[in-house]
């Protein structure tokens, strides 16, 4: 199968690199010219613990003429999704499956406006990665990736991608319940991200402090309540267990969650696709979710005053 990564930043480069090393035909597409030029000139540099390797992987900052793909792995930040789909629409053909492993609910909110639901795959991953600069990424934690069809059930396309990811070293499982997978990750991210971004504590510090756990539990409870109104079985105990595990030292608890990294680097965060999306739904239901609203308001101020897009 032919695979494109659309948005080859931290995660897109990591996933693209593993696929490339497993000998899949993969192209990295990204609108960031310096990054693409560096990969074209000197290769993609992958830093892992104390070693580094350079991969001669194909990269482009505009659609390569006549090239369409079986899978387009969408890994821009959520807020960049529409622009990326517009700029790279030529790489998506009538049989292409678009796969979102983005955090938040871009995959279920935005993609169906552009791609037929049957050709949308969504997923979540506990893998992580950091961008070091143009052409260079640092591999972070591993774990598990869940894939699902947005329209539910199984299909050869999702089974094939599961096999490809596993062959490339990503432990991957197909889940029948896309909504539960996405909403539980949403609850996880909507709590750990703004709490660490606002306190400037890393995951381990925030998630092992009794007040940190209490605050995250309040946020998770509110997200789950909105999910339940939509008929989605968001399991708060499961999310809290995942948070506790992510904050243990063995799980790279010194890792800085992406929203904290964004705030520290003065970049715009994904707050709109996380707590912002939950608040919009809560408003529709006339529900009050004060913890989410307060954190949203504080991060949004940072975004608007300091955040670069
Ligand atoms: P990133 O900012 O490092 O990468 C995004 C890339 O998209 C950038 O290289 C950017 O240049 C590119 N881009 C922006 N606009 C574009 C456009 N119009 N066309 C083409 N390319 C465009 O972000 P990231 O950390 O890799 O995160 C990507 C997604 O994965 C997010 O939704 C994030 O929440 C999720 N995620 C990240 C991690 C992680 O550890 N980094 C882990 C799990 C999930």
CSV table of N, CA, C and O in Angstrom, one decimal, residues 186-187 189-191 193-194 219 223 259 270-281 289 291-293 295-296 299:
chain,number,residue,atom,x,y,z
A,186,UNK,N,-9.9,11.9,24.9
A,186,UNK,CA,-10.3,13.3,25.0
A,186,UNK,C,-10.3,13.7,26.5
A,186,UNK,O,-9.8,14.7,26.9
A,187,UNK,N,-10.9,12.9,27.3
A,187,UNK,CA,-11.0,13.1,28.8
A,187,UNK,C,-9.6,13.2,29.4
A,187,UNK,O,-9.3,14.0,30.2
A,189,UNK,N,-6.7,13.8,27.7
A,189,UNK,CA,-6.0,15.0,27.3
A,189,UNK,C,-6.6,16.3,27.8
A,189,UNK,O,-5.9,17.3,28.1
A,190,UNK,N,-7.9,16.4,28.0
A,190,UNK,CA,-8.5,17.6,28.4
A,190,UNK,C,-8.2,17.9,29.9
A,190,UNK,O,-8.3,19.0,30.4
A,191,UNK,N,-7.7,16.8,30.6
A,191,UNK,CA,-7.3,17.1,32.0
A,191,UNK,C,-5.8,17.3,32.1
A,191,UNK,O,-5.4,18.3,32.6
A,193,UNK,N,-3.5,18.0,29.9
A,193,UNK,CA,-2.9,19.0,29.1
A,193,UNK,C,-3.0,20.4,29.7
A,193,UNK,O,-2.0,21.1,30.0
A,194,UNK,N,-4.3,20.9,30.0
A,194,UNK,CA,-4.4,22.3,30.6
A,194,UNK,C,-3.8,22.4,32.0
A,194,UNK,O,-3.2,23.4,32.3
A,219,UNK,N,-12.3,17.3,36.1
A,219,UNK,CA,-12.4,17.6,34.6
A,219,UNK,C,-12.9,16.3,33.9
A,219,UNK,O,-13.8,16.4,33.0
A,223,UNK,N,-16.2,15.8,31.4
A,223,UNK,CA,-16.1,15.4,30.0
A,223,UNK,C,-17.0,14.1,29.9
A,223,UNK,O,-17.7,14.0,28.9
A,259,UNK,N,0.5,20.3,25.4
A,259,UNK,CA,0.0,21.7,25.6
A,259,UNK,C,1.0,22.5,26.4
A,259,UNK,O,1.2,23.7,26.2
A,270,UNK,N,-3.9,23.2,21.4
A,270,UNK,CA,-5.0,22.5,20.9
A,270,UNK,C,-6.2,22.7,21.8
A,270,UNK,O,-7.1,21.8,21.7
A,271,UNK,N,-6.3,23.7,22.6
A,271,UNK,CA,-7.4,23.8,23.6
A,271,UNK,C,-8.8,23.8,22.9
A,271,UNK,O,-9.7,23.2,23.5
A,272,UNK,N,-8.9,24.4,21.7
A,272,UNK,CA,-10.2,24.4,21.0
A,272,UNK,C,-10.7,23.0,20.7
A,272,UNK,O,-11.9,22.8,20.8
A,273,UNK,N,-9.8,22.1,20.3
A,273,UNK,CA,-10.2,20.8,20.0
A,273,UNK,C,-10.4,19.9,21.2
A,273,UNK,O,-10.9,18.8,21.0
A,274,UNK,N,-9.9,20.3,22.3
A,274,UNK,CA,-10.1,19.5,23.6
A,274,UNK,C,-11.2,20.1,24.4
A,274,UNK,O,-12.4,19.9,24.1
A,275,UNK,N,-10.9,20.9,25.4
A,275,UNK,CA,-11.9,21.4,26.3
A,275,UNK,C,-12.9,22.3,25.6
A,275,UNK,O,-14.1,22.3,25.9
A,276,UNK,N,-12.4,23.0,24.6
A,276,UNK,CA,-13.3,23.9,23.8
A,276,UNK,C,-14.4,23.1,23.1
A,276,UNK,O,-15.6,23.5,23.1
A,277,UNK,N,-14.0,22.0,22.5
A,277,UNK,CA,-15.0,21.2,21.8
A,277,UNK,C,-16.1,20.6,22.8
A,277,UNK,O,-17.3,20.6,22.6
A,278,UNK,N,-15.6,20.2,24.0
A,278,UNK,CA,-16.5,19.7,25.0
A,278,UNK,C,-17.4,20.8,25.5
A,278,UNK,O,-18.6,20.6,25.7
A,279,UNK,N,-16.9,22.0,25.7
A,279,UNK,CA,-17.8,23.1,26.2
A,279,UNK,C,-18.9,23.4,25.1
A,279,UNK,O,-20.0,23.6,25.5
A,280,UNK,N,-18.5,23.4,23.8
A,280,UNK,CA,-19.5,23.7,22.8
A,280,UNK,C,-20.6,22.7,22.9
A,280,UNK,O,-21.8,23.0,22.8
A,281,UNK,N,-20.3,21.4,23.1
A,281,UNK,CA,-21.3,20.4,23.2
A,281,UNK,C,-22.1,20.6,24.5
A,281,UNK,O,-23.4,20.4,24.5
A,289,UNK,N,-20.2,23.0,32.8
A,289,UNK,CA,-19.0,22.3,33.2
A,289,UNK,C,-17.9,23.3,33.6
A,289,UNK,O,-17.0,23.6,32.8
A,291,UNK,N,-15.3,23.4,35.6
A,291,UNK,CA,-13.8,23.2,35.6
A,291,UNK,C,-13.2,23.3,34.2
A,291,UNK,O,-12.2,24.0,34.0
A,292,UNK,N,-13.9,22.7,33.3
A,292,UNK,CA,-13.4,22.8,31.9
A,292,UNK,C,-13.4,24.2,31.4
A,292,UNK,O,-12.5,24.7,30.7
A,293,UNK,N,-14.5,25.0,31.8
A,293,UNK,CA,-14.6,26.3,31.3
A,293,UNK,C,-13.5,27.2,31.8
A,293,UNK,O,-12.9,28.0,31.1
A,295,UNK,N,-10.5,26.3,32.9
A,295,UNK,CA,-9.2,26.0,32.3
A,295,UNK,C,-9.1,26.5,30.9
A,295,UNK,O,-8.1,27.0,30.4
A,296,UNK,N,-10.2,26.3,30.2
A,296,UNK,CA,-10.3,26.8,28.8
A,296,UNK,C,-10.1,28.3,28.7
A,296,UNK,O,-9.3,28.7,27.9
A,299,UNK,N,-6.3,29.0,29.3
A,299,UNK,CA,-5.4,28.7,28.2
A,299,UNK,C,-5.7,29.5,27.0
A,299,UNK,O,-4.8,29.9,26.2
